[in-house]
Amino acid sequence: MQVDAVIVGDGPTGRLAYRVLSALGLDAVVVAPANAHGTDPRTTALLPSSVEGLDRLGIDVRPKATPLPTMLIESVGPFGLTAERFSAAEVDTPYLALNLPIGDLVALMPAAHRVEDKVVGVRHGPGRVFVLTEGGAQISARLAIAADGVRSPTREAARIRMWRRPLGLSALCAPVELDAPHQGLCIERYDDTGSITVIPVGGREGSLISIAPTAEIQRLATAGAPAIEASARMRQPAYGAIRLAAPLVVFPVSLGWAPAPVRRRVVAVGEAAHTVPPIGAQGWNLAVRDVLALADVLSDAVRTGGDIGGSDVLSRYARRRRFDLPGRLAAVGMLAGVATDTSLPGRLARQVGLGMLSRVTPIKHALMRRGLA
């Protein structure tokens, strides 16, 4: 098979890349095992800038999404419970984020041209890259996009180096049902265990995310649903009883970055190029920024008759992401460290920081605008 571009990965990042390439008039194919994204129970919170970017591509997530107009950050520490409310109205935006299940997001971006197979290798030739599958297929393209997640076999086969720093933390994520209506209020609490967040979905549903030292998350996951539900209700009392609605997902938390995400006609995007803790709503929003930046440089190449997989084109993409990503990754890493620090100085610093934001609103609003951009 010969195409303009091959996209490895059938999750939301791969589907978005397919949408972008198709809009540019390029012949693209998505390659991934059947039902590669499976029944992922997680949700993703899209920031206003991501929603606007998807709008430009004709992808309207609003009918499937739950608006999050308000967020409450709580911190348990030497001063008891301190809290600060963050409202979209403070920064003149209709919502802080739109939250929707990953499965619904994928369904909004159908891929007409797909090969259901597992990628096992990458070869290079003059002006082409060849993606090899377990079933024996060889797909020839001018450009290959690795959108196949954190462990990305395509990135590894292309020898794109990934720097990764384990944080000694793990995350537990699960869809939950709530006794009390959430009214669009997302509550993130930092306490003696770590952080726990309930992100609203629908009317009385939510996405539960708990981040803590790996041993604690493993203990909780092993204890089973009743223990998880009791812990969640104790740490997030505003929602009443919290019941698991589907199997949970547990995964290690780390910071990762591919400083040079391009090599010999292969470009890594999304979690194949960077990983962040599930805090601060950056996750898939960074992938959106990746794909939109790639769309810009590929659009220029298509318009001028350039080579979409050429080193000059992909180098421009790499430079653009190099200016944007390091600062965002550092900020999320710092936030994860602050949120899960259970030492007395750490808990004290959190509470003092929240108090300062409450008193100095220009700084609070500046941080909000930066986080939503």
Coordinates of C-alpha atoms in Angstrom, one line a residue:
M1 CA 0.0 0.0 0.0
Q2 CA 1.3 3.5 -0.9
V3 CA -0.1 6.6 0.7
D4 CA 0.9 10.2 1.5
A5 CA 0.9 9.6 5.3
V6 CA 0.4 6.7 7.7
I7 CA -0.9 7.4 11.2
V8 CA -0.1 4.7 13.8
G9 CA -2.6 4.8 16.6
D10 CA -6.4 4.9 16.7
G11 CA -7.0 6.9 19.8
P12 CA -8.1 10.6 19.8
T13 CA -4.7 11.9 18.8
G14 CA -4.5 9.5 15.8
R15 CA -8.0 10.3 14.8
L16 CA -7.3 14.1 15.0
A17 CA -4.2 13.7 12.9
Y18 CA -6.2 11.8 10.3
R19 CA -8.8 14.6 10.3
V20 CA -6.1 17.2 9.7
L21 CA -4.4 15.3 6.9
S22 CA -7.6 14.6 5.1
A23 CA -8.6 18.3 5.3
L24 CA -5.3 19.1 3.6
G25 CA -6.2 16.7 0.7
L26 CA -3.6 14.1 1.7
D27 CA -4.2 10.4 1.3
A28 CA -3.8 9.1 4.9
V29 CA -4.4 5.8 6.6
V30 CA -4.8 4.9 10.3
V31 CA -3.0 1.7 11.4
A32 CA -3.8 0.0 14.7
P33 CA -5.2 -3.2 16.1
A34 CA -9.0 -3.6 16.0
N35 CA -10.6 -1.6 18.8
A36 CA -7.2 -0.3 19.8
H37 CA -8.6 2.3 22.2
G38 CA -10.8 -0.3 23.8
T39 CA -13.2 0.6 26.5
D40 CA -11.1 3.4 28.1
P41 CA -13.3 4.6 31.0
R42 CA -11.5 7.9 31.3
T43 CA -12.6 11.3 30.3
T44 CA -10.7 14.3 28.9
A45 CA -11.2 17.9 29.8
L46 CA -10.7 20.2 26.8
L47 CA -9.6 23.7 27.5
P48 CA -11.2 26.6 25.5
S49 CA -8.2 26.9 23.2
S50 CA -8.5 23.2 22.3
V51 CA -12.2 23.6 21.7
E52 CA -11.6 26.5 19.4
G53 CA -9.0 24.5 17.5
L54 CA -11.3 21.6 17.0
D55 CA -14.1 24.0 15.9
R56 CA -11.8 25.1 13.1
L57 CA -11.6 21.5 11.9
G58 CA -15.4 21.1 12.1
I59 CA -15.3 19.0 15.2
D60 CA -18.0 20.1 17.7
V61 CA -17.6 18.4 21.1
R62 CA -20.3 20.5 22.8
P63 CA -23.2 18.1 22.3
K64 CA -21.2 15.3 24.0
A65 CA -19.5 17.4 26.7
T66 CA -20.2 18.6 30.2
P67 CA -19.2 22.3 30.7
L68 CA -17.1 23.0 33.8
P69 CA -17.8 26.6 34.8
T70 CA -16.3 26.4 38.3
M71 CA -13.4 24.6 40.0
L72 CA -12.8 24.4 43.8
I73 CA -9.3 23.7 45.0
E74 CA -9.2 22.5 48.6
S75 CA -6.1 21.9 50.7
V76 CA -6.0 20.1 54.1
G77 CA -3.1 21.2 56.3
P78 CA -2.0 22.9 59.5
F79 CA -4.8 25.5 59.1
G80 CA -7.5 22.9 58.7
L81 CA -9.3 23.0 55.3
T82 CA -8.6 26.0 53.1
A83 CA -10.2 26.5 49.7
E84 CA -10.2 28.8 46.7
R85 CA -12.9 28.9 44.0
F86 CA -12.0 29.5 40.3
S87 CA -14.8 30.6 38.1
A88 CA -14.8 31.0 34.3
A89 CA -16.6 34.3 34.7
E90 CA -13.5 35.7 36.4
V91 CA -11.6 35.5 33.1
D92 CA -14.5 36.2 30.8
T93 CA -14.9 32.7 29.3
P94 CA -18.0 30.5 29.3
Y95 CA -16.3 27.5 30.9
L96 CA -12.9 26.4 32.3
A97 CA -13.1 23.2 30.3
L98 CA -15.5 20.8 28.5
N99 CA -15.3 17.3 29.8
L100 CA -16.3 14.2 27.8
P101 CA -15.6 10.5 27.7
I102 CA -12.6 9.5 25.5
G103 CA -14.8 7.0 23.6
D104 CA -17.2 9.8 22.7
L105 CA -14.3 12.0 21.5
V106 CA -13.0 9.3 19.3
A107 CA -16.4 8.7 17.8
L108 CA -16.6 12.4 16.8
M109 CA -13.6 11.9 14.5
P110 CA -14.2 8.8 12.2
A111 CA -11.4 7.5 10.1
A112 CA -12.6 6.2 6.7
H113 CA -9.3 4.6 5.8
R114 CA -8.0 2.1 8.4
V115 CA -5.9 -0.9 8.5
E116 CA -6.6 -3.1 11.6
D117 CA -3.2 -4.6 12.3
K118 CA -0.3 -4.2 14.8
V119 CA 2.8 -2.2 13.7
V120 CA 6.0 -4.2 14.3
G121 CA 8.6 -2.1 12.6
V122 CA 9.7 0.9 10.6
R123 CA 12.1 1.0 7.6
H124 CA 13.5 3.9 5.7
G125 CA 14.1 4.4 2.0
P126 CA 14.8 7.3 -0.4
G127 CA 11.9 9.7 0.0
R128 CA 9.7 7.2 1.8
V129 CA 9.1 5.5 5.2
F130 CA 7.8 2.0 5.4
V131 CA 5.6 0.9 8.2
L132 CA 5.6 -2.9 8.7
T133 CA 2.7 -4.8 10.3
E134 CA 2.3 -8.1 12.1
G135 CA 0.1 -9.4 9.3
G136 CA 2.9 -8.8 6.8
A137 CA 1.7 -5.6 5.3
Q138 CA 4.1 -2.9 4.2
I139 CA 2.7 0.6 4.0
S140 CA 4.8 3.1 2.1
A141 CA 4.4 6.8 2.9
R142 CA 6.1 10.2 2.7
L143 CA 5.3 10.7 6.4
A144 CA 4.6 8.5 9.4
I145 CA 2.9 9.9 12.5
A146 CA 3.5 8.0 15.8
A147 CA 0.3 8.6 17.8
D148 CA 0.4 5.2 19.5
G149 CA 0.7 6.3 23.1
V150 CA 3.2 6.3 26.0
R151 CA 5.0 3.1 25.0
S152 CA 4.8 3.9 21.3
P153 CA 6.4 1.1 19.3
T154 CA 6.6 3.4 16.3
R155 CA 8.6 6.0 18.2
E156 CA 11.0 3.2 19.5
A157 CA 11.4 1.7 16.0
A158 CA 12.2 5.1 14.6
R159 CA 14.8 5.6 17.4
I160 CA 13.2 8.8 18.6
R161 CA 14.6 9.3 22.1
M162 CA 12.2 9.8 25.0
W163 CA 13.5 11.4 28.2
R164 CA 11.4 10.2 31.2
R165 CA 11.5 11.0 34.9
P166 CA 9.4 8.7 37.2
L167 CA 7.7 10.7 40.0
G168 CA 7.1 7.8 42.4
L169 CA 3.4 8.3 42.0
S170 CA 0.5 6.4 40.4
A171 CA -3.0 7.5 39.4
L172 CA -6.3 5.7 39.9
C173 CA -9.0 6.7 37.5
A174 CA -12.6 5.5 37.3
P175 CA -16.0 6.7 36.2
V176 CA -18.3 7.2 39.2
E177 CA -21.9 7.9 40.0
L178 CA -22.6 10.6 42.6
D179 CA -25.4 10.9 45.1
A180 CA -25.6 14.7 44.9
P181 CA -25.8 16.6 41.6
H182 CA -22.5 18.2 40.8
Q183 CA -23.9 21.3 39.1
G184 CA -20.8 21.6 37.0
L185 CA -18.5 22.0 40.0
C186 CA -15.1 20.2 39.8
I187 CA -13.5 19.8 43.2
E188 CA -9.8 19.0 43.5
R189 CA -8.6 18.3 47.1
Y190 CA -5.0 17.9 48.3
D191 CA -4.7 16.1 51.6
D192 CA -2.5 13.7 53.6
T193 CA -2.8 11.0 51.0
G194 CA -2.2 13.0 47.8
S195 CA -4.7 14.6 45.4
I196 CA -8.3 13.5 44.6
T197 CA -10.4 15.1 41.9
V198 CA -14.0 14.5 40.8
I199 CA -14.5 15.9 37.3
P200 CA -18.2 16.3 36.4
V201 CA -19.9 14.3 33.6
G202 CA -23.5 14.4 32.8
G203 CA -25.9 15.2 35.7
R204 CA -24.8 12.9 38.5
E205 CA -21.7 11.3 37.1
G206 CA -18.1 12.1 37.2
S207 CA -14.5 11.0 36.6
L208 CA -12.6 10.2 39.7
I209 CA -8.8 10.7 39.6
S210 CA -6.6 10.0 42.7
I211 CA -2.9 10.6 42.6
A212 CA -0.7 9.3 45.4
P213 CA 2.5 7.4 46.1
T214 CA 2.5 4.2 44.1
A215 CA 2.3 2.0 47.2
E216 CA -0.9 3.8 48.4
I217 CA -2.6 3.5 45.0
Q218 CA -1.7 -0.1 44.8
R219 CA -3.1 -0.8 48.3
L220 CA -6.3 1.0 47.4
A221 CA -6.7 -0.8 44.1
T222 CA -6.1 -4.1 45.7
A223 CA -8.6 -3.4 48.5
G224 CA -11.4 -3.2 45.9
A225 CA -14.5 -1.1 45.1
P226 CA -15.9 -0.7 48.6
A227 CA -12.6 0.6 50.0
I228 CA -12.2 3.0 47.0
E229 CA -15.7 4.3 47.4
A230 CA -15.4 4.8 51.1
S231 CA -12.1 6.6 50.7
A232 CA -13.5 8.8 47.9
R233 CA -16.6 9.8 50.0
M234 CA -14.5 10.7 53.0
R235 CA -12.1 12.8 50.9
Q236 CA -14.8 14.3 48.6
P237 CA -17.8 14.7 50.9
A238 CA -19.6 17.3 48.8
Y239 CA -20.9 14.8 46.3
G240 CA -22.4 12.4 48.9
A241 CA -21.9 8.7 48.2
I242 CA -19.5 8.0 45.3
R243 CA -20.0 4.6 43.5
L244 CA -17.7 3.1 40.9
A245 CA -19.6 2.8 37.6
A246 CA -17.0 0.8 35.6
P247 CA -13.6 -0.9 36.1
L248 CA -10.9 1.4 37.2
V249 CA -7.6 2.2 35.5
V250 CA -4.3 2.4 37.4
F251 CA -1.1 3.7 35.8
P252 CA 2.3 5.1 36.9
V253 CA 2.7 8.8 36.8
S254 CA 5.8 10.3 35.1
L255 CA 7.1 13.3 33.2
G256 CA 8.3 12.5 29.7
W257 CA 9.5 14.4 26.7
A258 CA 11.0 13.7 23.3
P259 CA 13.3 16.8 22.8
A260 CA 13.6 15.9 19.1
P261 CA 10.3 14.3 18.2
V262 CA 11.1 13.9 14.5
R263 CA 13.5 11.5 12.7
R264 CA 13.7 10.3 9.2
R265 CA 10.1 11.0 8.1
V266 CA 8.6 10.0 11.4
V267 CA 7.1 12.5 13.9
A268 CA 5.9 11.6 17.4
V269 CA 2.8 13.4 18.7
G270 CA 0.6 13.3 21.8
E271 CA 1.7 10.8 24.5
A272 CA 4.2 9.3 22.1
A273 CA 6.1 12.6 22.4
H274 CA 5.4 13.7 26.0
T275 CA 3.7 12.5 29.1
V276 CA 2.4 14.5 32.1
P277 CA 0.5 13.6 35.3
P278 CA -3.3 13.8 35.0
I279 CA -3.5 17.1 36.8
G280 CA -4.0 20.6 35.5
A281 CA -6.0 19.5 32.5
Q282 CA -3.0 19.5 30.1
G283 CA -2.9 15.9 28.9
W284 CA -4.8 15.7 25.6
N285 CA -4.7 19.5 25.2
L286 CA -1.0 19.2 24.6
A287 CA -1.8 16.6 21.9
V288 CA -4.2 19.0 20.3
R289 CA -1.4 21.7 20.2
D290 CA 0.9 19.1 18.6
V291 CA -1.5 18.2 15.8
L292 CA -2.5 21.8 15.1
A293 CA 1.1 22.9 14.9
L294 CA 1.9 20.0 12.6
A295 CA -1.1 21.0 10.5
D296 CA 0.3 24.5 10.1
V297 CA 3.7 23.3 8.8
L298 CA 2.1 20.6 6.6
S299 CA -0.3 23.1 5.1
D300 CA 2.6 25.3 4.1
A301 CA 4.3 22.3 2.5
V302 CA 1.2 21.3 0.6
R303 CA 0.6 24.9 -0.6
T304 CA 4.2 25.3 -1.9
G305 CA 4.5 21.7 -3.3
G306 CA 7.1 20.8 -0.6
D307 CA 7.8 17.4 0.8
I308 CA 5.5 16.7 3.8
G309 CA 8.0 14.3 5.3
G310 CA 11.2 16.3 4.5
S311 CA 13.6 17.2 7.1
D312 CA 13.1 21.0 6.6
V313 CA 9.3 20.6 7.2
L314 CA 9.6 18.4 10.2
S315 CA 12.4 20.5 11.7
R316 CA 10.1 23.5 11.6
Y317 CA 7.5 21.5 13.5
A318 CA 10.1 20.4 16.1
R319 CA 11.2 24.0 16.7
R320 CA 7.7 25.2 17.3
R321 CA 7.0 22.5 19.9
R322 CA 10.4 23.0 21.5
F323 CA 9.4 26.6 22.4
D324 CA 6.0 25.6 23.9
L325 CA 6.4 22.2 25.6
P326 CA 9.2 22.5 28.2
G327 CA 7.6 25.3 30.2
R328 CA 4.2 23.5 30.2
L329 CA 5.8 20.2 31.2
A330 CA 7.8 21.9 34.0
A331 CA 4.6 23.6 35.3
V332 CA 2.6 20.4 35.4
G333 CA 5.5 18.5 37.1
M334 CA 5.7 21.2 39.7
L335 CA 2.0 21.2 40.3
A336 CA 2.0 17.4 40.7
G337 CA 4.8 17.7 43.2
V338 CA 3.0 20.4 45.2
A339 CA -0.4 18.6 45.1
T340 CA 1.0 15.3 46.4
D341 CA 3.5 16.5 49.0
T342 CA 2.2 15.2 52.3
S343 CA 5.0 16.7 54.4
L344 CA 4.2 19.4 56.9
P345 CA 6.1 22.1 54.9
G346 CA 4.4 20.9 51.7
R347 CA 0.9 21.1 53.2
L348 CA 1.7 24.5 54.7
A349 CA 3.1 25.8 51.4
R350 CA -0.1 24.8 49.6
Q351 CA -2.3 26.6 52.1
V352 CA -0.3 29.7 52.0
G353 CA -0.3 29.7 48.2
L354 CA -4.1 29.3 48.0
G355 CA -4.4 32.2 50.5
M356 CA -2.2 34.4 48.4
L357 CA -4.2 33.7 45.3
S358 CA -7.3 34.7 47.2
R359 CA -5.9 38.0 48.2
V360 CA -4.0 38.9 45.0
T361 CA -6.6 38.5 42.3
P362 CA -4.5 39.9 39.4
I363 CA -2.0 37.0 39.9
K364 CA -4.8 34.5 40.2
H365 CA -6.4 35.7 37.0
A366 CA -3.1 35.8 35.2
L367 CA -2.4 32.2 36.2
M368 CA -5.9 31.1 35.1
R369 CA -5.5 32.7 31.7
R370 CA -2.1 31.1 31.2
G371 CA -3.5 27.7 32.2
L372 CA -6.5 28.0 29.8
A373 CA -4.4 29.2 26.9

